[in-house]
PDB file of C-alpha atoms in Angstrom:
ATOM      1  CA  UNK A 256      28.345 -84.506 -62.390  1.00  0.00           C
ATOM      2  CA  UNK A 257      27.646 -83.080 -58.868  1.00  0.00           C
ATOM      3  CA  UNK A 258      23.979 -83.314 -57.802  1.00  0.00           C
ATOM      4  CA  UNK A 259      21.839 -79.638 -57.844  1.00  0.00           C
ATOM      5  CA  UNK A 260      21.151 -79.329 -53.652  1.00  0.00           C
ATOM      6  CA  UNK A 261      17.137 -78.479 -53.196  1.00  0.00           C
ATOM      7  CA  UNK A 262      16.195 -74.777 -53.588  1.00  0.00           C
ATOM      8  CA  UNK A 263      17.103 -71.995 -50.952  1.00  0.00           C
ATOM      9  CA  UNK A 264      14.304 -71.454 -48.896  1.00  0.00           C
ATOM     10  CA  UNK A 265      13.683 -67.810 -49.910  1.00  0.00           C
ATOM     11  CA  UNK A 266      14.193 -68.274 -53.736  1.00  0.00           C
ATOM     12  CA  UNK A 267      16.159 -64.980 -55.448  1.00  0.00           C
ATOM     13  CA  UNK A 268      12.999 -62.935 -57.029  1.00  0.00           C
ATOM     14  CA  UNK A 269      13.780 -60.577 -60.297  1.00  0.00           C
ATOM     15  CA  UNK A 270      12.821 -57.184 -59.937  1.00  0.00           C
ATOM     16  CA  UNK A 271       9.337 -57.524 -61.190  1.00  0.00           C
ATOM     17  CA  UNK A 272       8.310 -60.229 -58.457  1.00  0.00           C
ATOM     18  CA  UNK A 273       9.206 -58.218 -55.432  1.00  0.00           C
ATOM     19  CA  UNK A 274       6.653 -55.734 -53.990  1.00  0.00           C
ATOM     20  CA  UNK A 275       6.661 -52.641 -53.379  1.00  0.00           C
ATOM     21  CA  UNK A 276       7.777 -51.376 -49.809  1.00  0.00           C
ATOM     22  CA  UNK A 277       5.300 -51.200 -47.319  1.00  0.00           C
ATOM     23  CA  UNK A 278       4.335 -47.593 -46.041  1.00  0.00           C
ATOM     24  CA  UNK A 279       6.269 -47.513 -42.952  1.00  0.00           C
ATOM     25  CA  UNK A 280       4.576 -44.429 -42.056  1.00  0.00           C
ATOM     26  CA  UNK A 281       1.994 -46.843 -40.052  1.00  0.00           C
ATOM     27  CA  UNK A 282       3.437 -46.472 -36.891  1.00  0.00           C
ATOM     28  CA  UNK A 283       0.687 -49.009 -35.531  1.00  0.00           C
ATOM     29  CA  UNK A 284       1.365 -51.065 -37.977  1.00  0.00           C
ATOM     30  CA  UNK A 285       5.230 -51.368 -36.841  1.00  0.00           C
ATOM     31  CA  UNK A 286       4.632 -52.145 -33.479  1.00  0.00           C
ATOM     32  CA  UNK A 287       2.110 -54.867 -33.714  1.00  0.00           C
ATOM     33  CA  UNK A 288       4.533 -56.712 -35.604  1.00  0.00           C
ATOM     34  CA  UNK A 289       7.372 -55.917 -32.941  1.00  0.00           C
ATOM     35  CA  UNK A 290       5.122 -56.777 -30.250  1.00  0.00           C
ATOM     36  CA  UNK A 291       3.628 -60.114 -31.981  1.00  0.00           C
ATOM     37  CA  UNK A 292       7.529 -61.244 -32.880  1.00  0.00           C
ATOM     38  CA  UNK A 293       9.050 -60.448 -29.357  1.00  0.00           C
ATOM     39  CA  UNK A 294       5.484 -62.626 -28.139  1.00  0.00           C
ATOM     40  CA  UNK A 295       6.283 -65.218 -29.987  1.00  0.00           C
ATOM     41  CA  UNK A 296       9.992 -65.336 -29.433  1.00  0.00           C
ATOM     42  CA  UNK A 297       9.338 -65.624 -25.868  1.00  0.00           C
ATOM     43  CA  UNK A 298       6.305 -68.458 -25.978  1.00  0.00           C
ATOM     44  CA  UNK A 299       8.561 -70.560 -28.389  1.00  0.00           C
ATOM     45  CA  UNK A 300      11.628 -70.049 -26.281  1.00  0.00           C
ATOM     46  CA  UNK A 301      12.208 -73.305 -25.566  1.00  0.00           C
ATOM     47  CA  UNK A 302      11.246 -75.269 -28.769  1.00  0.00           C
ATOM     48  CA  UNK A 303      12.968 -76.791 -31.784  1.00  0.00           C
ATOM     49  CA  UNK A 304      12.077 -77.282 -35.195  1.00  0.00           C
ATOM     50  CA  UNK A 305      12.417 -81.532 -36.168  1.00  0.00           C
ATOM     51  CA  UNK A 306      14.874 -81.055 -38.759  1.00  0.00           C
ATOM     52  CA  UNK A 307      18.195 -82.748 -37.967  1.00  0.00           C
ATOM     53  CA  UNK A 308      20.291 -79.490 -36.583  1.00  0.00           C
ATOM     54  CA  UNK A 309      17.444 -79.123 -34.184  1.00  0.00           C
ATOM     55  CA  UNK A 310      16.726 -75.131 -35.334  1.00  0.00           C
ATOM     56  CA  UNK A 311      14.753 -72.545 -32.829  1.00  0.00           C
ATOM     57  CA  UNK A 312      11.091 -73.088 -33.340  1.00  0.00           C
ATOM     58  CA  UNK A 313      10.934 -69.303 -33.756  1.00  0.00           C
ATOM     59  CA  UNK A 314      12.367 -69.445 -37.438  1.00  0.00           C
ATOM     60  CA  UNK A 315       9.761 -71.024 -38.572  1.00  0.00           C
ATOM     61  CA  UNK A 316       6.815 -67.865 -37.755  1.00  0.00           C
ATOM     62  CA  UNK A 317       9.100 -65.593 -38.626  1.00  0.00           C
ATOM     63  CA  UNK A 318       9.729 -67.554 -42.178  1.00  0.00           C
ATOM     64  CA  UNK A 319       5.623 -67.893 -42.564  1.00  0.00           C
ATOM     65  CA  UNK A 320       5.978 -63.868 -42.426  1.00  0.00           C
ATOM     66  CA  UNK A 321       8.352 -63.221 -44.274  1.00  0.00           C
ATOM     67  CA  UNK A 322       7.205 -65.235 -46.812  1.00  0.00           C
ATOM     68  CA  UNK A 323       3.851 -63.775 -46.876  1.00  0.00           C
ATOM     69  CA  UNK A 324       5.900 -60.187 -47.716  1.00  0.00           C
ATOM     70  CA  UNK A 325       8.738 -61.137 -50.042  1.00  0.00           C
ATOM     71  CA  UNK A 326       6.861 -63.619 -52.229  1.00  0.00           C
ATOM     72  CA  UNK A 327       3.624 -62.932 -52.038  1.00  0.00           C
ATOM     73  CA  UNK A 328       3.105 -59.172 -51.776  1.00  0.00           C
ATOM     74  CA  UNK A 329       1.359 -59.132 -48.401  1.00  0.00           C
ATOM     75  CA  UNK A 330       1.992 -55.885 -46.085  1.00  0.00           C
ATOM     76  CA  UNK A 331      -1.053 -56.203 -43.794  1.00  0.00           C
ATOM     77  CA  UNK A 332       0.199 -55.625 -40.118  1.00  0.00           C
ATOM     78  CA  UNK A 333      -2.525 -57.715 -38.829  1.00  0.00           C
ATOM     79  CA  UNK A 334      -1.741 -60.812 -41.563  1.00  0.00           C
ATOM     80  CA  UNK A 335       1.634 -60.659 -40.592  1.00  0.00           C
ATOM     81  CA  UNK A 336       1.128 -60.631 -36.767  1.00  0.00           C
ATOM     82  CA  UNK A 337      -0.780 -63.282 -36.742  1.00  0.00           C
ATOM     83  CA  UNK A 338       1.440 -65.582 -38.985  1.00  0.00           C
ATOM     84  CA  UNK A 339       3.703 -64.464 -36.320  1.00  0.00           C
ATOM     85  CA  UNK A 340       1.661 -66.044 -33.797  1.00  0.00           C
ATOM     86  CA  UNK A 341       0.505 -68.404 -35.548  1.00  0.00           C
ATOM     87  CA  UNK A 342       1.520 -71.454 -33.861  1.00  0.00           C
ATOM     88  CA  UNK A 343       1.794 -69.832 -30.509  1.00  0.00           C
ATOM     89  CA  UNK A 344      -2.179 -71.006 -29.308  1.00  0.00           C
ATOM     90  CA  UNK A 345      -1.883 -74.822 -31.162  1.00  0.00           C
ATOM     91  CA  UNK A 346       2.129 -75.722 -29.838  1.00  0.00           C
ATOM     92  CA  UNK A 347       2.399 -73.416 -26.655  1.00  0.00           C
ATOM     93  CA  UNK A 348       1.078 -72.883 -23.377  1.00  0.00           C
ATOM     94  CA  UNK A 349      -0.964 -69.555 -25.135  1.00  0.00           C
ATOM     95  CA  UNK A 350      -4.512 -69.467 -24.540  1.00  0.00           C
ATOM     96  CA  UNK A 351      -6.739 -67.728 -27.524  1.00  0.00           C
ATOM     97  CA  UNK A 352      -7.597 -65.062 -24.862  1.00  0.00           C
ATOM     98  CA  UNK A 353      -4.425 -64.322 -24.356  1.00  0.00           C
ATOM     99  CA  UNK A 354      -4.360 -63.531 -27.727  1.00  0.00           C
ATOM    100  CA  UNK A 355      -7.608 -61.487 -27.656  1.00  0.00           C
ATOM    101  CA  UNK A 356      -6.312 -59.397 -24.538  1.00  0.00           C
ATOM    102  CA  UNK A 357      -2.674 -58.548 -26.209  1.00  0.00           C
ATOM    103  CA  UNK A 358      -3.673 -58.544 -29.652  1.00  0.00           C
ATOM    104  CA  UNK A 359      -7.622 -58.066 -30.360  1.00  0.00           C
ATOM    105  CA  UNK A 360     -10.323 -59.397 -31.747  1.00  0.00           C
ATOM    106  CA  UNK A 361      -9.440 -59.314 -35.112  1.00  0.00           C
ATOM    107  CA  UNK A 362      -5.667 -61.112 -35.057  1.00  0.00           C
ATOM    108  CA  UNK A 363      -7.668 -63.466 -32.246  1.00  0.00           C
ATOM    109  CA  UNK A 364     -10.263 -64.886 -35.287  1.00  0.00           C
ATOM    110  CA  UNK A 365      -7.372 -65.790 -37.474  1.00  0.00           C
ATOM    111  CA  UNK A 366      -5.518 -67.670 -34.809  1.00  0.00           C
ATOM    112  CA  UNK A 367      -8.435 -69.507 -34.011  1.00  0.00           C
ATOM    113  CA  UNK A 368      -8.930 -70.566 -37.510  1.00  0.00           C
ATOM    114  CA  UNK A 369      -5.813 -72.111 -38.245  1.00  0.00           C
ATOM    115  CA  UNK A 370      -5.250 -73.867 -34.946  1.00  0.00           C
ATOM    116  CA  UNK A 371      -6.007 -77.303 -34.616  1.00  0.00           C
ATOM    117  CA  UNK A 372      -8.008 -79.211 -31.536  1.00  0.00           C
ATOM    118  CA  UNK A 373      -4.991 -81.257 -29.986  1.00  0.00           C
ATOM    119  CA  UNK A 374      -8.055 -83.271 -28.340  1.00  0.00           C
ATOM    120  CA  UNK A 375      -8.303 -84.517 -31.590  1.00  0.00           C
ATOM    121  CA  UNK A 376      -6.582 -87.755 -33.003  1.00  0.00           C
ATOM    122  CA  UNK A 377      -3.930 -86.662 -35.135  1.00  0.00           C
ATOM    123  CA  UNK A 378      -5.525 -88.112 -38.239  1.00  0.00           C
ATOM    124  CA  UNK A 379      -8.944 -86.652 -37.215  1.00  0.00           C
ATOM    125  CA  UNK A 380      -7.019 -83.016 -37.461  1.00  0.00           C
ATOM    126  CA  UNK A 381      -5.211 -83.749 -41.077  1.00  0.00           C
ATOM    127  CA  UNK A 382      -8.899 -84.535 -42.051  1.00  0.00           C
ATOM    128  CA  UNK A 383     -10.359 -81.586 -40.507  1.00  0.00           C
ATOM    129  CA  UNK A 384      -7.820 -79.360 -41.994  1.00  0.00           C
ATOM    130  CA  UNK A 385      -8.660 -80.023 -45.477  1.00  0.00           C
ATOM    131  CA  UNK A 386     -12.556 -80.012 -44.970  1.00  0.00           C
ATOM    132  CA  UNK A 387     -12.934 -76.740 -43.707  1.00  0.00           C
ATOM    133  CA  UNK A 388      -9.694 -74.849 -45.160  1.00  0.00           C
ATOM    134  CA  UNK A 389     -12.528 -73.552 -47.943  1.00  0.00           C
ATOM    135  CA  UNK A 390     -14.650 -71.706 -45.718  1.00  0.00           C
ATOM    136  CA  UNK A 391     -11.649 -69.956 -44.202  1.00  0.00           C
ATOM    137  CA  UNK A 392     -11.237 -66.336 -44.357  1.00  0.00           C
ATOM    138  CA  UNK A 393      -8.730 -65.111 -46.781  1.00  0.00           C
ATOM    139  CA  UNK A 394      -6.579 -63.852 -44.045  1.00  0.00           C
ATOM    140  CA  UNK A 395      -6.256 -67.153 -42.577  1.00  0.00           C
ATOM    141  CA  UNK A 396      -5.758 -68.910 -45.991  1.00  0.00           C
ATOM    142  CA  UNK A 397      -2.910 -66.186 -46.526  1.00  0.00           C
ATOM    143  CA  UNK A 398      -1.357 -67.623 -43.432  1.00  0.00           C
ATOM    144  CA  UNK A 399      -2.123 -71.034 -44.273  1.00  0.00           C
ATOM    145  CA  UNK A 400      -0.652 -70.796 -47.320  1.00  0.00           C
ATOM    146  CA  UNK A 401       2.583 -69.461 -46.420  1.00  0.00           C
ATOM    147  CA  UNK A 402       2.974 -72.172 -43.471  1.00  0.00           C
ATOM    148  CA  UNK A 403       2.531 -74.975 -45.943  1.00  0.00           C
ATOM    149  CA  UNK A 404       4.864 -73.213 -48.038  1.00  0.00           C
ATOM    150  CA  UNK A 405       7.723 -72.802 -45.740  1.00  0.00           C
ATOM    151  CA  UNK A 406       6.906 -76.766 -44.082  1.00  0.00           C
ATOM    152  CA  UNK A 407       7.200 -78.107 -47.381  1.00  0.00           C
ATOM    153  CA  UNK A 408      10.479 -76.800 -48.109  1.00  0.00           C
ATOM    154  CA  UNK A 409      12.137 -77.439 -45.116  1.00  0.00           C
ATOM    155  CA  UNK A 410      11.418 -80.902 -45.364  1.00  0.00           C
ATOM    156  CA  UNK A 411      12.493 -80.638 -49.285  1.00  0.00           C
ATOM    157  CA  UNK A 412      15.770 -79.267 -47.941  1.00  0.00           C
ATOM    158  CA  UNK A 413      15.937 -81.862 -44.299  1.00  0.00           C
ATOM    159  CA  UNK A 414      13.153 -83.909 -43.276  1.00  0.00           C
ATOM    160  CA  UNK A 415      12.899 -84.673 -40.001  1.00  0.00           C
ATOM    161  CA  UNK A 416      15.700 -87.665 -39.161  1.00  0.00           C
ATOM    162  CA  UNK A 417      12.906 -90.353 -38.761  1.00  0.00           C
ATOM    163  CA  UNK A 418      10.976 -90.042 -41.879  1.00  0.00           C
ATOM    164  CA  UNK A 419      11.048 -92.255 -44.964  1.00  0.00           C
ATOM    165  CA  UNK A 420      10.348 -91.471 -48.399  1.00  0.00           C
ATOM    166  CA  UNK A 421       6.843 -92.873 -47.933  1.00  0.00           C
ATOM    167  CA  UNK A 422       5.939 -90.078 -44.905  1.00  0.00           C
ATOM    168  CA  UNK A 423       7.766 -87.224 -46.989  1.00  0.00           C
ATOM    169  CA  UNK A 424       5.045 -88.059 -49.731  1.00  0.00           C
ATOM    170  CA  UNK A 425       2.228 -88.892 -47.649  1.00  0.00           C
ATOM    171  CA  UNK A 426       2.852 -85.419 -46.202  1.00  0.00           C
ATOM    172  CA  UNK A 427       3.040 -83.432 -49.460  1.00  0.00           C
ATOM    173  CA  UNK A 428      -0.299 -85.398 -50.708  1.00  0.00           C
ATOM    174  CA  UNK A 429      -1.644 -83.840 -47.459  1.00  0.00           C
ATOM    175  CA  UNK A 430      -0.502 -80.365 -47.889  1.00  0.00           C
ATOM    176  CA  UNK A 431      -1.702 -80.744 -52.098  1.00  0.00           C
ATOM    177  CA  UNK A 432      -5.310 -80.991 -50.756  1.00  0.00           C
ATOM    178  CA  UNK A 433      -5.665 -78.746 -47.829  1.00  0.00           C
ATOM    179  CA  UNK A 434      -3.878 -75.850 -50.015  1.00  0.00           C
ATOM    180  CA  UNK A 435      -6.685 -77.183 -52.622  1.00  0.00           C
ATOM    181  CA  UNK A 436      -9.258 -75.054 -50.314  1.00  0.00           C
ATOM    182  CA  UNK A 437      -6.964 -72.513 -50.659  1.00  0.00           C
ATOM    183  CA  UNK A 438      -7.119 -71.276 -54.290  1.00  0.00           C
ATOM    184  CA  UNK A 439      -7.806 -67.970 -55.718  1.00  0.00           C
ATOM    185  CA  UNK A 440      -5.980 -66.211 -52.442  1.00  0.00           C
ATOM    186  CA  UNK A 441      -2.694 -65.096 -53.493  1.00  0.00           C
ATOM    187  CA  UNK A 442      -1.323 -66.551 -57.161  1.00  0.00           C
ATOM    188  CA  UNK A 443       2.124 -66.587 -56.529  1.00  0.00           C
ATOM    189  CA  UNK A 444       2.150 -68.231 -53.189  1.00  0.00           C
ATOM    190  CA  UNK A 445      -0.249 -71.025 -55.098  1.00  0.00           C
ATOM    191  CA  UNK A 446       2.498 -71.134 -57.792  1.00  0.00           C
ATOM    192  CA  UNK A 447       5.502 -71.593 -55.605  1.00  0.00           C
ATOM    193  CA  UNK A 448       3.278 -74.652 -54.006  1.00  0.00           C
ATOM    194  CA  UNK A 449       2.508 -75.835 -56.993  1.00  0.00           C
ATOM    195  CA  UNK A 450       5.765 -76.195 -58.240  1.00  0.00           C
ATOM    196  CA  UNK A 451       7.293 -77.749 -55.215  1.00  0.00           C
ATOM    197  CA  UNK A 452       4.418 -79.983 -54.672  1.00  0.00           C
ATOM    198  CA  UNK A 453       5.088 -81.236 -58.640  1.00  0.00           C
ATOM    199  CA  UNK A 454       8.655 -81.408 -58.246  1.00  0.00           C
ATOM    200  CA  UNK A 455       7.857 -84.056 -55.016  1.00  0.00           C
ATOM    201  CA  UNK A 456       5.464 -86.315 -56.179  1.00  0.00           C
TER     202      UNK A 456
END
């Protein structure tokens, strides 16, 4: 019998589970999110993801967005620009007022609160991130939630080419607790985690 392949990463929803359009009549809305994707696209130019076939690093924000519309309902132009950008302060040469000056205060408070101090052992930062996940704002737990989300099912689907068994788990015992700080955001992102968190450990 031919082994079932790990799910697709944007699982088929029935017609109950997908949200309504968002009102495209927000012209303002539109072109933050243009603006924040062609950012990105050009600060991640030159990255990879760590998955075998080496992907463009600029999949991965634009997954974390995409996720936050089709699965879990989300349509705010400012939630989705900054899942956008997401990684652009933490893994690029970006500086957080860069993001204040092209993208304002607002979209500048949620970067800041889900990038982590590089100065910072890499151990010290895991810890960090599940301490103080809780007294994030919901708009950076959305974000959070939707990066764990797509991470954890890319390395379902490929891990990167140097990790055991023991890292894969080690890393979705990690992602278990910091998404612990995030409950009571958004109940079907928190079910999708749960059930690929169960299905890995």
């Amino acid at each position: 019998m031919e082994k079932e392949g790990p799910p697709p990463a944007y699982p088929d929803l029935s017609e109950e589970q997908i949200p309504a359009p968002p009102p495209y009549s927000d012209a303002s809305g539109i072109m933050l999110i243009v603006k924040a994707t062609d950012f990105a696209a050009r600060k991640h130019r030159k990255q990879k993801r760590k998955d075998p076939q080496q992907t463009p690093y600029i999949n991965h924000p634009v997954g974390v967005a995409r996720i936050l519309t089709s699965e879990g309902g989300i349509t705010d132009p400012i939630v989705l620009a900054a899942a956008i950008l997401h990684d652009t302060v933490e893994d690029t040469n970006t500086t957080i007022d860069e993001i204040e000056q092209e993208f304002g205060r607002e979209i500048r408070n949620i970067i800041a609160e889900v990038t982590d101090d590089k100065s910072l052992p890499k151990e010290k930062r895991k810890a960090l991130q599940v301490e103080q996940t809780p007294h994030k704002s919901r708009q950076a737990k959305l974000v959070k939630l939707a990066d764990k989300l797509y991470n954890l099912r890319d390395i379902e689907r490929s891990p990167p080419v140097w990790w055991d068994c023991r890292r894969v788990k080690e890393y979705f015992k990690w992602s278990r607790d910091v998404i612990a700080g995030c409950k009571g955001t958004n109940d079907a992102l928190e079910a999708a985690l749960d059930d690929i968190i169960n299905r890995n450990l």
